[in-house]
Coordinates of N, CA, C and O in Angstrom, one line a residue:
M19 N 0.8 -1.2 0.0 CA 0.0 0.0 0.0 C 0.9 1.2 0.0 O 0.6 2.2 -0.7
A20 N 1.9 1.3 0.8 CA 2.8 2.4 0.9 C 3.5 2.7 -0.5 O 3.6 3.8 -0.9
N21 N 3.8 1.6 -1.2 CA 4.4 1.7 -2.5 C 3.4 2.3 -3.5 O 3.8 3.2 -4.3
E22 N 2.1 1.9 -3.4 CA 1.1 2.5 -4.3 C 0.9 4.0 -4.0 O 0.8 4.8 -4.9
E23 N 0.9 4.4 -2.7 CA 0.7 5.8 -2.4 C 1.9 6.6 -2.8 O 1.7 7.7 -3.4
K24 N 3.1 6.0 -2.7 CA 4.3 6.7 -3.1 C 4.3 6.9 -4.7 O 4.6 7.9 -5.2
S25 N 3.8 5.9 -5.3 CA 3.7 5.9 -6.8 C 2.8 7.0 -7.2 O 3.0 7.7 -8.1
V26 N 1.6 7.2 -6.5 CA 0.7 8.2 -6.8 C 1.3 9.6 -6.6 O 1.2 10.5 -7.4
E27 N 2.0 9.7 -5.4 CA 2.6 11.0 -5.1 C 3.7 11.3 -6.1 O 3.8 12.5 -6.5
E28 N 4.5 10.3 -6.5 CA 5.5 10.6 -7.6 C 4.8 11.0 -8.9 O 5.3 11.9 -9.5
Q29 N 3.7 10.3 -9.2 CA 3.1 10.7 -10.5 C 2.5 12.1 -10.4 O 2.6 12.9 -11.4
L30 N 1.9 12.5 -9.3 CA 1.4 13.8 -9.1 C 2.5 14.9 -9.2 O 2.4 15.9 -9.8
A31 N 3.6 14.6 -8.5 CA 4.8 15.5 -8.5 C 5.3 15.7 -9.9 O 5.6 16.8 -10.3
A32 N 5.3 14.6 -10.7 CA 5.8 14.7 -12.1 C 4.9 15.5 -12.9 O 5.3 16.2 -13.8
L33 N 3.6 15.4 -12.6 CA 2.6 16.2 -13.4 C 2.7 17.7 -13.2 O 2.5 18.4 -14.1
I34 N 3.0 18.1 -12.0 CA 3.1 19.5 -11.7 C 4.5 20.1 -11.8 O 4.7 21.3 -11.7
A35 N 5.5 19.2 -11.9 CA 6.9 19.7 -12.0 C 7.1 20.5 -13.2 O 6.7 20.1 -14.3
P36 N 7.7 21.7 -13.1 CA 8.0 22.5 -14.3 C 9.1 22.0 -15.2 O 9.3 22.3 -16.3
V37 N 10.0 21.1 -14.6 CA 11.1 20.5 -15.3 C 11.0 19.0 -15.1 O 10.5 18.4 -14.2
N38 N 11.6 18.2 -16.1 CA 11.7 16.8 -16.0 C 12.9 16.4 -15.2 O 13.6 17.2 -14.6
E39 N 13.2 15.0 -15.1 CA 14.3 14.5 -14.3 C 15.7 15.0 -14.8 O 16.7 14.9 -14.1
H40 N 15.7 15.5 -16.1 CA 16.9 16.0 -16.7 C 17.0 17.5 -16.6 O 17.8 18.1 -17.3
S41 N 16.2 18.1 -15.8 CA 16.1 19.6 -15.7 C 15.7 20.3 -17.0 O 16.1 21.4 -17.2
Q42 N 15.0 19.6 -17.8 CA 14.6 20.2 -19.1 C 13.1 20.7 -18.9 O 12.3 20.0 -18.2
P43 N 12.8 21.8 -19.4 CA 11.4 22.4 -19.2 C 10.4 21.4 -19.7 O 10.6 20.7 -20.8
R44 N 9.3 21.2 -19.0 CA 8.2 20.4 -19.4 C 7.2 21.3 -20.0 O 6.4 21.9 -19.4
G45 N 7.2 21.3 -21.3 CA 6.3 22.2 -22.1 C 4.9 21.9 -21.8 O 4.0 22.8 -21.7
D46 N 4.6 20.6 -21.6 CA 3.2 20.2 -21.4 C 2.7 20.8 -20.1 O 1.5 21.3 -20.0
A47 N 3.5 20.8 -19.1 CA 3.1 21.3 -17.7 C 2.9 22.8 -17.8 O 1.9 23.4 -17.3
F48 N 3.8 23.5 -18.5 CA 3.7 24.9 -18.6 C 2.5 25.3 -19.4 O 1.8 26.2 -19.1
S49 N 2.3 24.7 -20.6 CA 1.2 25.1 -21.4 C -0.1 24.8 -20.7 O -1.1 25.5 -20.8
R50 N -0.2 23.7 -20.0 CA -1.5 23.3 -19.3 C -1.7 24.4 -18.2 O -2.9 24.9 -18.1
L51 N -0.7 24.8 -17.5 CA -0.8 25.8 -16.5 C -1.2 27.1 -17.1 O -2.2 27.8 -16.6
A52 N -0.6 27.5 -18.1 CA -0.9 28.8 -18.8 C -2.3 28.8 -19.3 O -3.0 29.9 -19.2
R53 N -2.8 27.7 -19.8 CA -4.2 27.7 -20.4 C -5.2 27.8 -19.2 O -6.3 28.3 -19.4
E54 N -4.9 27.3 -18.1 CA -5.9 27.3 -17.0 C -5.9 28.6 -16.2 O -6.9 28.9 -15.5
I55 N -4.9 29.4 -16.2 CA -4.8 30.6 -15.4 C -6.0 31.6 -15.8 O -6.7 32.0 -14.8
P56 N -6.3 31.9 -17.0 CA -7.5 32.8 -17.3 C -8.8 32.2 -16.8 O -9.6 32.9 -16.2
N57 N -8.9 30.9 -16.9 CA -10.2 30.2 -16.4 C -10.2 30.4 -14.8 O -11.3 30.6 -14.3
A58 N -9.1 30.2 -14.2 CA -9.1 30.3 -12.7 C -9.5 31.8 -12.3 O -10.3 31.9 -11.4
F59 N -9.0 32.8 -13.0 CA -9.3 34.1 -12.7 C -10.8 34.4 -12.9 O -11.5 35.0 -12.1
L60 N -11.3 33.9 -14.0 CA -12.8 34.0 -14.3 C -13.6 33.3 -13.2 O -14.6 33.9 -12.8
N61 N -13.2 32.1 -12.8 CA -13.9 31.4 -11.8 C -13.9 32.2 -10.5 O -15.0 32.3 -9.8
I62 N -12.8 32.7 -10.1 CA -12.7 33.5 -8.9 C -13.6 34.7 -8.9 O -14.3 35.0 -8.0
K63 N -13.5 35.4 -10.1 CA -14.3 36.6 -10.2 C -15.8 36.3 -10.2 O -16.6 37.0 -9.5
F64 N -16.2 35.2 -10.9 CA -17.6 34.8 -10.9 C -18.1 34.5 -9.5 O -19.1 34.9 -9.0
F65 N -17.3 33.7 -8.7 CA -17.7 33.3 -7.4 C -17.7 34.6 -6.4 O -18.5 34.7 -5.5
G66 N -16.8 35.5 -6.7 CA -16.7 36.7 -5.9 C -18.0 37.5 -6.1 O -18.6 38.0 -5.2
Y67 N -18.4 37.6 -7.4 CA -19.7 38.4 -7.7 C -20.9 37.7 -7.1 O -21.8 38.3 -6.5
A68 N -20.9 36.3 -7.2 CA -22.0 35.6 -6.6 C -22.1 35.7 -5.1 O -23.2 35.9 -4.5
L69 N -21.0 35.7 -4.4 CA -20.9 35.9 -3.0 C -21.3 37.3 -2.6 O -22.1 37.5 -1.7
A70 N -20.9 38.3 -3.4 CA -21.2 39.7 -3.1 C -22.7 39.9 -3.2 O -23.3 40.6 -2.4
K71 N -23.3 39.3 -4.3 CA -24.7 39.4 -4.5 C -25.5 38.8 -3.3 O -26.5 39.4 -2.8
R72 N -25.1 37.6 -2.9 CA -25.8 36.9 -1.8 C -25.7 37.7 -0.5 O -26.7 37.9 0.2
L73 N -24.5 38.2 -0.2 CA -24.3 39.0 1.0 C -25.1 40.3 1.0 O -25.7 40.7 2.0
A74 N -25.2 40.9 -0.2 CA -26.0 42.2 -0.3 C -27.4 41.9 -0.1 O -28.1 42.7 0.5
E75 N -27.9 40.8 -0.6 CA -29.4 40.4 -0.4 C -29.7 40.3 1.1 O -30.8 40.4 1.5
E76 N -28.7 40.0 1.9 CA -28.9 39.8 3.4 C -28.8 41.1 4.2 O -29.1 41.1 5.4
L77 N -28.4 42.2 3.5 CA -28.3 43.4 4.2 C -29.7 43.9 4.6 O -30.7 43.7 3.9
P78 N -29.8 44.6 5.7 CA -31.1 45.1 6.1 C -31.6 46.2 5.2 O -30.7 46.9 4.7
V79 N -32.9 46.3 5.0 CA -33.4 47.4 4.2 C -33.4 48.6 5.2 O -33.9 48.6 6.3
R80 N -32.8 49.7 4.7 CA -32.8 50.9 5.5 C -33.7 52.0 4.9 O -33.7 52.2 3.7
E81 N -34.4 52.6 5.7 CA -35.4 53.7 5.3 C -35.1 55.0 6.0 O -34.5 55.0 7.1
N82 N -35.6 56.1 5.4 CA -35.4 57.4 6.0 C -34.0 57.8 6.3 O -33.7 58.4 7.3
L83 N -33.1 57.4 5.4 CA -31.7 57.7 5.7 C -31.4 59.2 5.3 O -32.0 59.7 4.3
M84 N -30.5 59.8 6.0 CA -30.1 61.2 5.7 C -28.6 61.2 5.6 O -28.0 60.3 6.1
P85 N -28.1 62.2 4.9 CA -26.6 62.2 4.8 C -26.1 62.5 6.2 O -26.7 63.2 7.0
Q86 N -24.9 62.0 6.5 CA -24.3 62.1 7.9 C -22.8 62.2 7.7 O -22.2 61.7 6.8
Q87 N -22.2 62.8 8.7 CA -20.7 62.9 8.7 C -20.1 61.5 8.9 O -20.5 60.8 9.8
A88 N -19.2 61.2 8.0 CA -18.5 59.9 8.2 C -17.0 60.2 8.5 O -16.3 59.2 8.7
W89 N -16.6 61.4 8.4 CA -15.2 61.8 8.6 C -14.2 60.9 7.8 O -13.3 60.3 8.4
L90 N -14.5 60.8 6.5 CA -13.6 60.0 5.7 C -12.2 60.5 5.6 O -11.9 61.7 5.5
K91 N -11.3 59.5 5.5 CA -9.9 59.8 5.2 C -9.6 59.0 4.0 O -10.3 58.1 3.6
S92 N -8.4 59.2 3.4 CA -8.0 58.4 2.3 C -7.8 57.0 2.7 O -7.1 56.7 3.7
K93 N -8.5 56.0 2.0 CA -8.5 54.7 2.5 C -8.9 53.7 1.4 O -9.5 54.2 0.4
A94 N -8.8 52.5 1.6 CA -9.3 51.5 0.7 C -10.7 51.1 1.0 O -11.2 51.4 2.1
S95 N -11.4 50.5 0.1 CA -12.7 50.0 0.3 C -12.8 48.9 1.4 O -11.9 48.1 1.4
T96 N -13.8 49.0 2.2 CA -13.9 47.9 3.2 C -15.3 47.4 3.3 O -16.3 48.1 2.9
Q97 N -15.5 46.2 3.8 CA -16.8 45.7 4.0 C -17.6 46.5 5.0 O -18.8 46.8 4.8
E98 N -17.0 47.0 6.0 CA -17.6 47.8 7.0 C -18.2 49.1 6.3 O -19.4 49.4 6.7
D99 N -17.5 49.7 5.4 CA -18.0 50.9 4.7 C -19.3 50.5 3.9 O -20.3 51.1 3.9
L100 N -19.2 49.4 3.2 CA -20.3 49.0 2.3 C -21.5 48.6 3.1 O -22.6 48.6 2.6
E101 N -21.4 48.3 4.4 CA -22.5 47.9 5.2 C -23.0 49.2 6.0 O -23.9 49.0 6.8
S102 N -22.4 50.3 5.8 CA -22.7 51.5 6.6 C -23.9 52.2 6.1 O -24.4 52.1 4.9
D103 N -24.5 53.1 7.0 CA -25.6 53.9 6.6 C -25.2 54.9 5.5 O -26.1 55.3 4.7
W104 N -24.0 55.5 5.6 CA -23.6 56.5 4.6 C -23.6 55.9 3.2 O -24.0 56.5 2.2
V105 N -23.1 54.7 3.0 CA -23.1 54.0 1.7 C -24.5 53.7 1.3 O -24.9 54.0 0.1
A106 N -25.4 53.2 2.2 CA -26.8 52.9 1.9 C -27.5 54.2 1.4 O -28.3 54.2 0.5
Y107 N -27.2 55.3 2.1 CA -27.8 56.6 1.7 C -27.4 57.0 0.3 O -28.3 57.3 -0.5
W108 N -26.1 56.9 -0.1 CA -25.7 57.4 -1.4 C -26.2 56.4 -2.5 O -26.5 56.8 -3.6
C109 N -26.2 55.1 -2.2 CA -26.8 54.2 -3.1 C -28.2 54.5 -3.4 O -28.7 54.4 -4.6
S110 N -29.0 54.8 -2.4 CA -30.4 55.2 -2.6 C -30.5 56.5 -3.4 O -31.4 56.6 -4.2
Q111 N -29.6 57.4 -3.2 CA -29.6 58.6 -4.0 C -29.3 58.3 -5.5 O -29.9 58.9 -6.4
L112 N -28.4 57.4 -5.7 CA -28.0 57.0 -7.1 C -29.0 56.0 -7.7 O -28.9 55.6 -8.9
R113 N -29.9 55.5 -6.8 CA -30.9 54.5 -7.2 C -30.2 53.2 -7.7 O -30.6 52.7 -8.8
I114 N -29.2 52.8 -7.0 CA -28.5 51.6 -7.3 C -28.5 50.7 -6.0 O -28.6 51.2 -4.9
P115 N -28.5 49.4 -6.2 CA -28.5 48.5 -5.0 C -27.1 48.6 -4.3 O -26.1 48.8 -4.9
V116 N -27.1 48.4 -3.0 CA -25.8 48.2 -2.3 C -25.3 46.8 -2.6 O -26.0 45.8 -2.4
V117 N -24.1 46.8 -3.2 CA -23.5 45.5 -3.6 C -22.0 45.6 -3.2 O -21.4 46.7 -3.2
Y118 N -21.5 44.5 -2.7 CA -20.1 44.5 -2.3 C -19.2 44.5 -3.6 O -18.8 43.5 -4.1
H119 N -19.0 45.8 -4.0 CA -18.1 46.0 -5.2 C -17.4 47.3 -5.0 O -18.0 48.3 -4.6
R120 N -16.2 47.2 -5.4 CA -15.3 48.4 -5.3 C -15.9 49.6 -6.0 O -15.8 50.8 -5.5
K121 N -16.5 49.5 -7.1 CA -17.0 50.6 -7.9 C -18.2 51.3 -7.2 O -18.3 52.5 -7.2
I122 N -19.0 50.5 -6.5 CA -20.1 51.1 -5.7 C -19.5 51.9 -4.6 O -19.9 53.0 -4.3
W123 N -18.5 51.3 -3.9 CA -17.9 52.1 -2.8 C -17.2 53.4 -3.3 O -17.4 54.4 -2.7
E124 N -16.6 53.3 -4.5 CA -15.9 54.5 -5.0 C -17.0 55.6 -5.3 O -16.7 56.8 -5.0
N125 N -18.1 55.3 -5.9 CA -19.1 56.3 -6.2 C -19.7 56.9 -4.9 O -19.8 58.1 -4.7
C126 N -19.9 56.0 -3.9 CA -20.4 56.5 -2.6 C -19.4 57.3 -1.9 O -19.7 58.4 -1.3
Y127 N -18.1 56.9 -1.9 CA -17.1 57.6 -1.3 C -16.9 59.1 -1.9 O -16.8 60.0 -1.1
M128 N -17.0 59.1 -3.2 CA -16.8 60.4 -3.8 C -18.0 61.4 -3.4 O -17.8 62.5 -3.1
L129 N -19.2 60.8 -3.4 CA -20.4 61.7 -3.1 C -20.3 62.1 -1.6 O -20.6 63.2 -1.2
Q130 N -19.9 61.1 -0.7 CA -19.8 61.4 0.7 C -18.7 62.6 0.9 O -19.0 63.5 1.6
A131 N -17.6 62.4 0.3 CA -16.5 63.4 0.4 C -17.0 64.8 -0.1 O -16.8 65.8 0.5
A132 N -17.7 64.8 -1.3 CA -18.2 66.0 -1.8 C -19.2 66.6 -0.9 O -19.2 67.9 -0.7
W133 N -20.1 65.8 -0.3 CA -21.2 66.3 0.6 C -20.5 66.9 1.8 O -20.9 68.0 2.3
E134 N -19.5 66.2 2.4 CA -18.9 66.7 3.6 C -18.2 68.0 3.4 O -18.0 68.8 4.4
H135 N -17.8 68.3 2.2 CA -17.1 69.6 1.9 C -18.1 70.6 1.2 O -17.6 71.5 0.5
D136 N -19.4 70.3 1.3 CA -20.4 71.2 0.7 C -20.2 71.5 -0.8 O -20.2 72.6 -1.3
K137 N -19.9 70.4 -1.5 CA -19.7 70.5 -3.0 C -20.8 69.9 -3.8 O -20.6 69.7 -5.0
I138 N -21.9 69.7 -3.3 CA -23.1 69.2 -4.0 C -24.2 70.2 -3.9 O -25.1 70.1 -3.1
S139 N -24.0 71.3 -4.7 CA -25.0 72.4 -4.7 C -24.9 73.2 -5.9 O -23.9 73.2 -6.6
P140 N -25.9 74.0 -6.2 CA -25.9 74.8 -7.4 C -24.7 75.8 -7.4 O -24.3 76.2 -6.3
G141 N -24.1 75.9 -8.6 CA -22.9 76.8 -8.7 C -21.6 76.1 -8.6 O -20.5 76.6 -9.0
I142 N -21.6 74.9 -8.1 CA -20.4 74.1 -8.1 C -20.1 73.5 -9.5 O -21.1 73.1 -10.2
R143 N -18.9 73.3 -9.9 CA -18.6 72.7 -11.2 C -17.8 71.4 -11.0 O -17.0 71.3 -10.0
A144 N -18.2 70.4 -11.8 CA -17.5 69.1 -11.8 C -17.1 68.7 -13.2 O -17.7 69.1 -14.2
L145 N -16.0 68.0 -13.2 CA -15.4 67.5 -14.5 C -15.2 66.0 -14.4 O -14.5 65.5 -13.4
G146 N -15.6 65.2 -15.3 CA -15.4 63.8 -15.3 C -14.9 63.3 -16.7 O -15.3 63.8 -17.7
F147 N -13.9 62.4 -16.6 CA -13.3 61.9 -17.8 C -13.7 60.4 -18.0 O -13.7 59.6 -17.1
G148 N -14.0 60.0 -19.2 CA -14.4 58.6 -19.5 C -15.6 58.2 -18.7 O -15.5 57.0 -18.2
C149 N -16.6 58.9 -18.6 CA -17.7 58.6 -17.7 C -18.7 57.6 -18.2 O -19.4 57.0 -17.4
G150 N -18.8 57.4 -19.5 CA -19.7 56.4 -20.0 C -21.1 56.6 -19.5 O -21.6 57.7 -19.6
V151 N -21.7 55.6 -18.9 CA -23.1 55.7 -18.5 C -23.2 55.7 -16.9 O -24.2 55.3 -16.4
E152 N -22.2 56.1 -16.3 CA -22.2 56.1 -14.8 C -23.3 57.0 -14.3 O -23.6 58.0 -14.9
P153 N -23.8 56.7 -13.1 CA -24.9 57.6 -12.6 C -24.5 58.9 -11.9 O -25.3 59.8 -11.7
M154 N -23.2 59.0 -11.6 CA -22.7 60.1 -10.9 C -23.0 61.5 -11.6 O -23.5 62.4 -11.0
P155 N -22.6 61.6 -12.9 CA -22.9 62.9 -13.5 C -24.4 63.4 -13.5 O -24.7 64.5 -13.2
S156 N -25.3 62.4 -13.8 CA -26.7 62.7 -13.7 C -27.1 63.2 -12.4 O -27.9 64.1 -12.2
Y157 N -26.7 62.5 -11.3 CA -27.1 62.8 -10.0 C -26.6 64.2 -9.6 O -27.4 65.0 -9.1
L158 N -25.3 64.5 -9.9 CA -24.8 65.8 -9.6 C -25.5 66.9 -10.3 O -25.8 68.0 -9.8
A159 N -25.8 66.7 -11.6 CA -26.5 67.6 -12.4 C -27.9 67.9 -11.8 O -28.4 69.0 -11.8
S160 N -28.6 66.8 -11.3 CA -29.9 67.0 -10.7 C -29.9 67.8 -9.4 O -30.9 68.3 -9.0
K161 N -28.7 68.0 -8.9 CA -28.5 68.8 -7.7 C -28.0 70.2 -8.0 O -27.7 71.0 -7.1
G162 N -28.0 70.5 -9.3 CA -27.6 71.9 -9.7 C -26.1 72.0 -10.0 O -25.7 73.1 -10.3
V163 N -25.3 71.0 -9.9 CA -23.9 71.1 -10.1 C -23.7 71.2 -11.6 O -24.4 70.5 -12.4
D164 N -22.8 72.0 -12.1 CA -22.5 72.2 -13.5 C -21.5 71.1 -13.9 O -20.3 71.2 -13.6
V165 N -22.0 70.1 -14.6 CA -21.2 68.9 -14.8 C -20.7 68.9 -16.3 O -21.6 69.0 -17.2
T166 N -19.5 68.7 -16.5 CA -18.9 68.4 -17.9 C -18.3 67.1 -17.8 O -17.4 66.8 -17.0
V167 N -18.7 66.2 -18.7 CA -18.1 64.8 -18.8 C -17.7 64.5 -20.2 O -18.1 65.1 -21.2
T168 N -16.7 63.5 -20.3 CA -16.2 63.1 -21.6 C -16.3 61.6 -21.7 O -16.5 60.9 -20.8
D169 N -16.2 61.2 -23.0 CA -16.1 59.8 -23.4 C -15.6 59.8 -24.8 O -15.7 60.8 -25.5
L170 N -15.0 58.7 -25.2 CA -14.5 58.7 -26.6 C -15.7 58.5 -27.6 O -16.7 57.9 -27.2
A171 N -15.5 59.0 -28.8 CA -16.5 58.8 -29.8 C -16.6 57.3 -30.2 O -15.6 56.6 -30.1
P172 N -17.8 56.8 -30.5 CA -18.0 55.4 -30.7 C -17.2 54.9 -31.9 O -16.8 53.7 -31.9
D173 N -16.8 55.7 -32.8 CA -16.0 55.2 -34.0 C -14.5 55.4 -33.7 O -13.7 55.0 -34.6
D174 N -14.1 55.8 -32.6 CA -12.7 55.9 -32.3 C -12.1 54.5 -32.0 O -12.7 53.7 -31.3
Q175 N -11.0 54.2 -32.6 CA -10.4 52.9 -32.5 C -10.1 52.4 -31.1 O -10.1 51.3 -30.7
R176 N -9.8 53.4 -30.2 CA -9.5 53.1 -28.8 C -10.7 52.6 -28.0 O -10.6 52.1 -26.9
V177 N -11.9 52.8 -28.6 CA -13.2 52.3 -28.0 C -13.3 50.8 -28.0 O -14.0 50.3 -27.1
A178 N -12.7 50.1 -28.9 CA -12.9 48.7 -29.1 C -12.7 47.9 -27.7 O -13.6 47.1 -27.4
G179 N -11.7 48.2 -27.0 CA -11.5 47.5 -25.7 C -12.6 47.8 -24.7 O -13.1 47.0 -24.0
W180 N -13.0 49.1 -24.7 CA -14.0 49.5 -23.7 C -15.4 48.9 -24.1 O -16.2 48.5 -23.3
S181 N -15.6 48.8 -25.4 CA -16.9 48.3 -25.9 C -17.0 46.8 -25.6 O -18.1 46.3 -25.2
K182 N -15.9 46.1 -25.7 CA -16.0 44.6 -25.4 C -16.3 44.4 -23.9 O -16.9 43.4 -23.6
T183 N -15.9 45.3 -23.1 CA -16.2 45.1 -21.6 C -17.4 45.8 -21.1 O -17.6 45.9 -20.0
G184 N -18.1 46.5 -22.1 CA -19.3 47.2 -21.7 C -19.0 48.5 -21.0 O -19.9 49.1 -20.3
E185 N -17.8 49.1 -21.1 CA -17.5 50.3 -20.4 C -17.7 51.6 -21.2 O -17.5 52.7 -20.6
H186 N -18.0 51.5 -22.5 CA -18.2 52.6 -23.3 C -19.7 53.0 -23.3 O -20.5 52.1 -23.2
T187 N -20.0 54.2 -23.5 CA -21.4 54.7 -23.5 C -22.2 54.0 -24.5 O -23.4 53.6 -24.2
A188 N -21.7 53.7 -25.7 CA -22.5 53.1 -26.7 C -22.6 51.6 -26.6 O -23.4 50.9 -27.3
A189 N -21.9 51.0 -25.6 CA -21.9 49.5 -25.5 C -23.2 49.1 -24.7 O -23.7 49.7 -23.8

């Protein structure tokens, strides 16, 4: 039995070894690994989105929220922030669901910081680059902010990558 287990261990080690017993590259192991890396990333991303959606569905429904001081500092996105009343408030203002996603946090963080510095009011000017169909410019404009946004023309060659990922306005 021990010989059989060792044989299996040796076979597994040989399968994942980047070089053979003569220290020559194992092209088959490298190519197999290289082919699987994109799939692994997609699987991780898919399961991350599925988990984020499930967790967001379990968040309590908040009503009658008002803007409040959060005393934000420069920081990375956190789960605690995404579960906070200030994020829920800004998501409700943008009419988007609270989802555990960096982009949701960024939108809420920008609005919170602008609100804390009294920058969401008529007469304030805002400039956005590559905005596509994001909700931020429309929201700010609805509050009287003079908003100027940009995006590439749909026939610009540089749009191809953005269109494939749904990031361009025309996509």
